[in-house]
Amino acid sequence: MTKEAQLDDSKLVARLRDPSTCREAFGDLIKLYSEPLYRQIRRMVQSHDDTDDILQNTFMKAWQNIENFRGDAKLSTWLYKIAINECMTFLEKERKRRGLSLDDEESNMVALIQADTNIDGDQLTQKLREAVATLPEKQRLVFNMRYYDDMKYEQMSEIMGTSVGALKASYHLAVKKIEQFFEDND
C-alpha cells in the first residue's frame, strides 16, 4: 500500500469513527466503492437485483463494524472481504433453497447470463461470461478479481485468507477451464 493510500484510508477511517463526520464519510465511502464492489458481486451472482441486495448488505455490515476495522489492510480489501463473504453466503443459501447441486448451479448461472438483458456486450464477451460461470465458486472469484479487476495476488490473499501460491494455481486452472470451454463450444 502506498503512503498516499494509507493516508487516505486512515483519514477516511478517522472520519468514519468520528460521530460528527461519520455520516458524510460513509457517503464518501459508498461513492468511492459502490461501483467496483457492484461489478465484483454482479460477476458472482449474475442478477442485478440480487447484486443490489448484497451490495446494500455489504455496506450495512461495514457501517455496523467500522469500529472493528484495524487498519492492517486497505479499506478496500476489508470491503471486498465483506462483499465476497456476503456473495458466498447468498450463493450457498440459493443453492440450498433451490436444492441445486454445484453442477446444477453452474447450468443455472449460464442460463441467467443468457437471459440477462441488462448487460451489453458482443458475442465473445457473452461467451466469456458463460465460461466463467461454469467455474467453481472460488476459481470464479479468483479469475474475476485477477482478470477483470487486475487485482494483485497479495491483495486477493488478504481478502480470501489463501496463500498467493494457491491463488496463482486457482487462476491458472480457471484459465485452462475457460480455454477448454471455448474449444468445446466453437
Coordinates of C-alpha atoms in Angstrom, one line a residue:
M1 CA 0.0 0.0 0.0
T2 CA 1.4 3.4 -0.9
K3 CA 1.9 6.1 1.7
E4 CA -0.8 8.2 0.0
A5 CA -3.3 5.3 0.0
Q6 CA -2.6 4.6 3.7
L7 CA -3.1 8.3 4.5
D8 CA -6.4 8.5 2.5
D9 CA -7.6 5.3 4.2
S10 CA -6.6 6.5 7.6
K11 CA -8.3 9.9 7.1
L12 CA -11.5 8.2 5.9
V13 CA -11.5 5.7 8.7
A14 CA -10.9 8.5 11.2
R15 CA -13.8 10.4 9.7
L16 CA -16.0 7.3 9.9
R17 CA -15.2 6.8 13.5
D18 CA -15.9 10.4 14.4
P19 CA -19.6 10.9 15.3
S20 CA -19.6 14.4 13.9
T21 CA -18.3 13.3 10.4
C22 CA -19.3 9.6 10.2
R23 CA -22.4 10.1 8.0
E24 CA -20.7 12.3 5.5
A25 CA -17.6 10.0 5.5
F26 CA -19.8 6.9 4.9
G27 CA -21.4 8.7 2.0
D28 CA -17.9 9.2 0.6
L29 CA -17.1 5.5 1.2
I30 CA -20.2 4.5 -0.7
K31 CA -19.4 6.8 -3.6
L32 CA -15.8 5.5 -3.7
Y33 CA -16.5 1.8 -3.5
S34 CA -20.1 1.2 -4.9
E35 CA -19.1 0.7 -8.5
P36 CA -16.1 -1.7 -8.1
L37 CA -18.0 -3.7 -5.4
Y38 CA -21.1 -3.9 -7.6
R39 CA -19.1 -5.2 -10.5
Q40 CA -17.4 -7.8 -8.4
I41 CA -20.7 -9.0 -6.8
R42 CA -22.5 -9.0 -10.1
R43 CA -19.9 -11.2 -11.7
M44 CA -20.5 -13.7 -8.9
V45 CA -24.3 -13.7 -8.7
Q46 CA -25.3 -12.5 -12.2
S47 CA -28.7 -11.0 -11.1
H48 CA -28.9 -7.2 -10.9
D49 CA -31.5 -7.3 -8.1
D50 CA -29.5 -9.8 -6.0
T51 CA -26.4 -7.8 -6.6
D52 CA -28.1 -4.6 -5.3
D53 CA -29.2 -6.5 -2.2
I54 CA -25.8 -7.9 -1.5
L55 CA -24.1 -4.6 -2.0
Q56 CA -26.6 -3.0 0.4
N57 CA -25.8 -5.8 3.0
T58 CA -22.1 -5.2 2.4
F59 CA -22.3 -1.5 3.3
M60 CA -24.6 -2.2 6.2
K61 CA -22.1 -4.6 7.7
A62 CA -19.3 -2.1 7.0
W63 CA -21.3 0.6 8.8
Q64 CA -22.0 -1.7 11.8
N65 CA -18.4 -2.9 12.1
I66 CA -16.3 0.1 11.2
E67 CA -15.0 0.1 14.8
N68 CA -13.6 -3.4 14.2
F69 CA -11.6 -2.3 11.2
R70 CA -8.0 -2.4 12.5
G71 CA -6.3 -0.8 9.5
D72 CA -3.9 -3.7 8.9
A73 CA -5.2 -3.9 5.4
K74 CA -6.5 -1.3 3.0
L75 CA -10.1 -0.3 3.5
S76 CA -10.9 -1.6 0.0
T77 CA -9.6 -5.0 1.0
W78 CA -11.8 -5.1 4.1
L79 CA -14.8 -4.1 2.0
Y80 CA -14.1 -6.7 -0.7
K81 CA -13.8 -9.3 2.0
I82 CA -17.2 -8.4 3.4
A83 CA -18.7 -8.4 -0.1
I84 CA -17.2 -11.7 -1.0
N85 CA -18.4 -13.3 2.2
E86 CA -21.9 -11.9 1.5
C87 CA -21.8 -13.4 -2.0
M88 CA -20.7 -16.8 -0.8
T89 CA -23.4 -16.8 1.9
F90 CA -26.0 -15.8 -0.7
L91 CA -24.9 -18.4 -3.2
E92 CA -25.0 -21.1 -0.6
K93 CA -28.5 -20.1 0.6
E94 CA -29.7 -20.0 -3.0
R95 CA -28.2 -23.4 -3.7
K96 CA -30.0 -24.9 -0.6
R97 CA -33.2 -23.0 -1.3
R98 CA -33.4 -24.3 -4.8
G99 CA -32.0 -27.8 -4.0
L100 CA -29.2 -27.4 -6.6
S101 CA -26.0 -29.3 -6.8
L102 CA -22.9 -27.4 -7.8
D103 CA -23.3 -28.7 -11.4
D104 CA -26.9 -27.5 -11.5
E105 CA -25.9 -24.1 -10.1
E106 CA -23.3 -23.7 -13.0
S107 CA -26.1 -24.5 -15.5
N108 CA -28.4 -22.1 -13.7
M109 CA -25.7 -19.3 -13.8
V110 CA -25.2 -19.8 -17.6
A111 CA -29.0 -19.6 -18.1
L112 CA -29.1 -16.4 -16.1
I113 CA -26.3 -14.9 -18.3
Q114 CA -28.1 -15.9 -21.5
A115 CA -31.3 -14.4 -20.3
D116 CA -29.7 -11.2 -19.0
T117 CA -30.8 -8.1 -20.9
N118 CA -29.1 -5.6 -18.6
I119 CA -25.5 -6.4 -19.8
D120 CA -24.4 -5.1 -23.2
G121 CA -21.6 -6.9 -24.9
D122 CA -20.6 -8.7 -28.1
Q123 CA -20.8 -12.5 -28.6
L124 CA -17.3 -13.1 -27.4
T125 CA -18.0 -11.2 -24.1
Q126 CA -21.1 -13.2 -23.6
K127 CA -19.3 -16.5 -24.2
L128 CA -16.6 -15.5 -21.7
R129 CA -19.2 -14.7 -19.1
E130 CA -20.7 -18.1 -19.7
A131 CA -17.3 -19.8 -19.4
V132 CA -16.6 -18.0 -16.2
A133 CA -20.0 -19.0 -14.8
T134 CA -19.1 -22.7 -15.2
L135 CA -16.1 -22.4 -12.9
P136 CA -16.3 -23.5 -9.3
E137 CA -17.1 -20.5 -7.0
K138 CA -13.6 -19.9 -5.7
Q139 CA -12.0 -20.2 -9.1
R140 CA -14.6 -17.9 -10.5
L141 CA -13.9 -15.4 -7.7
V142 CA -10.1 -15.5 -8.3
F143 CA -10.5 -15.2 -12.0
N144 CA -12.9 -12.2 -11.7
M145 CA -10.6 -10.4 -9.3
R146 CA -7.4 -11.0 -11.4
Y147 CA -8.8 -10.7 -14.9
Y148 CA -11.4 -8.0 -14.6
D149 CA -10.2 -6.0 -11.6
D150 CA -6.4 -6.6 -12.2
M151 CA -6.1 -7.2 -8.5
K152 CA -2.7 -8.3 -7.2
Y153 CA -2.4 -11.8 -5.7
E154 CA -1.2 -10.3 -2.4
Q155 CA -4.4 -8.3 -2.1
M156 CA -6.5 -11.3 -3.0
S157 CA -4.6 -13.3 -0.4
E158 CA -5.6 -10.8 2.3
I159 CA -9.2 -10.8 1.1
M160 CA -9.6 -14.6 0.8
G161 CA -7.2 -15.7 3.5
T162 CA -5.5 -18.0 1.0
S163 CA -1.8 -18.2 0.0
V164 CA -0.5 -16.4 -3.0
G165 CA 0.6 -19.7 -4.5
A166 CA -2.8 -21.3 -4.1
L167 CA -4.4 -18.3 -5.8
K168 CA -2.0 -18.4 -8.7
A169 CA -2.8 -22.1 -9.1
S170 CA -6.6 -21.4 -9.0
Y171 CA -6.2 -18.7 -11.6
H172 CA -4.1 -21.0 -13.8
L173 CA -6.8 -23.7 -13.6
A174 CA -9.6 -21.2 -14.2
V175 CA -7.8 -20.0 -17.4
K176 CA -7.3 -23.6 -18.6
K177 CA -11.0 -24.4 -18.0
I178 CA -12.1 -21.3 -19.8
E179 CA -9.8 -22.2 -22.8
Q180 CA -11.4 -25.7 -22.8
F181 CA -14.9 -24.1 -22.7
F182 CA -14.1 -22.1 -25.8
E183 CA -12.6 -25.1 -27.6
D184 CA -15.6 -27.3 -26.7
N185 CA -18.2 -24.6 -27.7
D186 CA -16.7 -23.4 -31.0

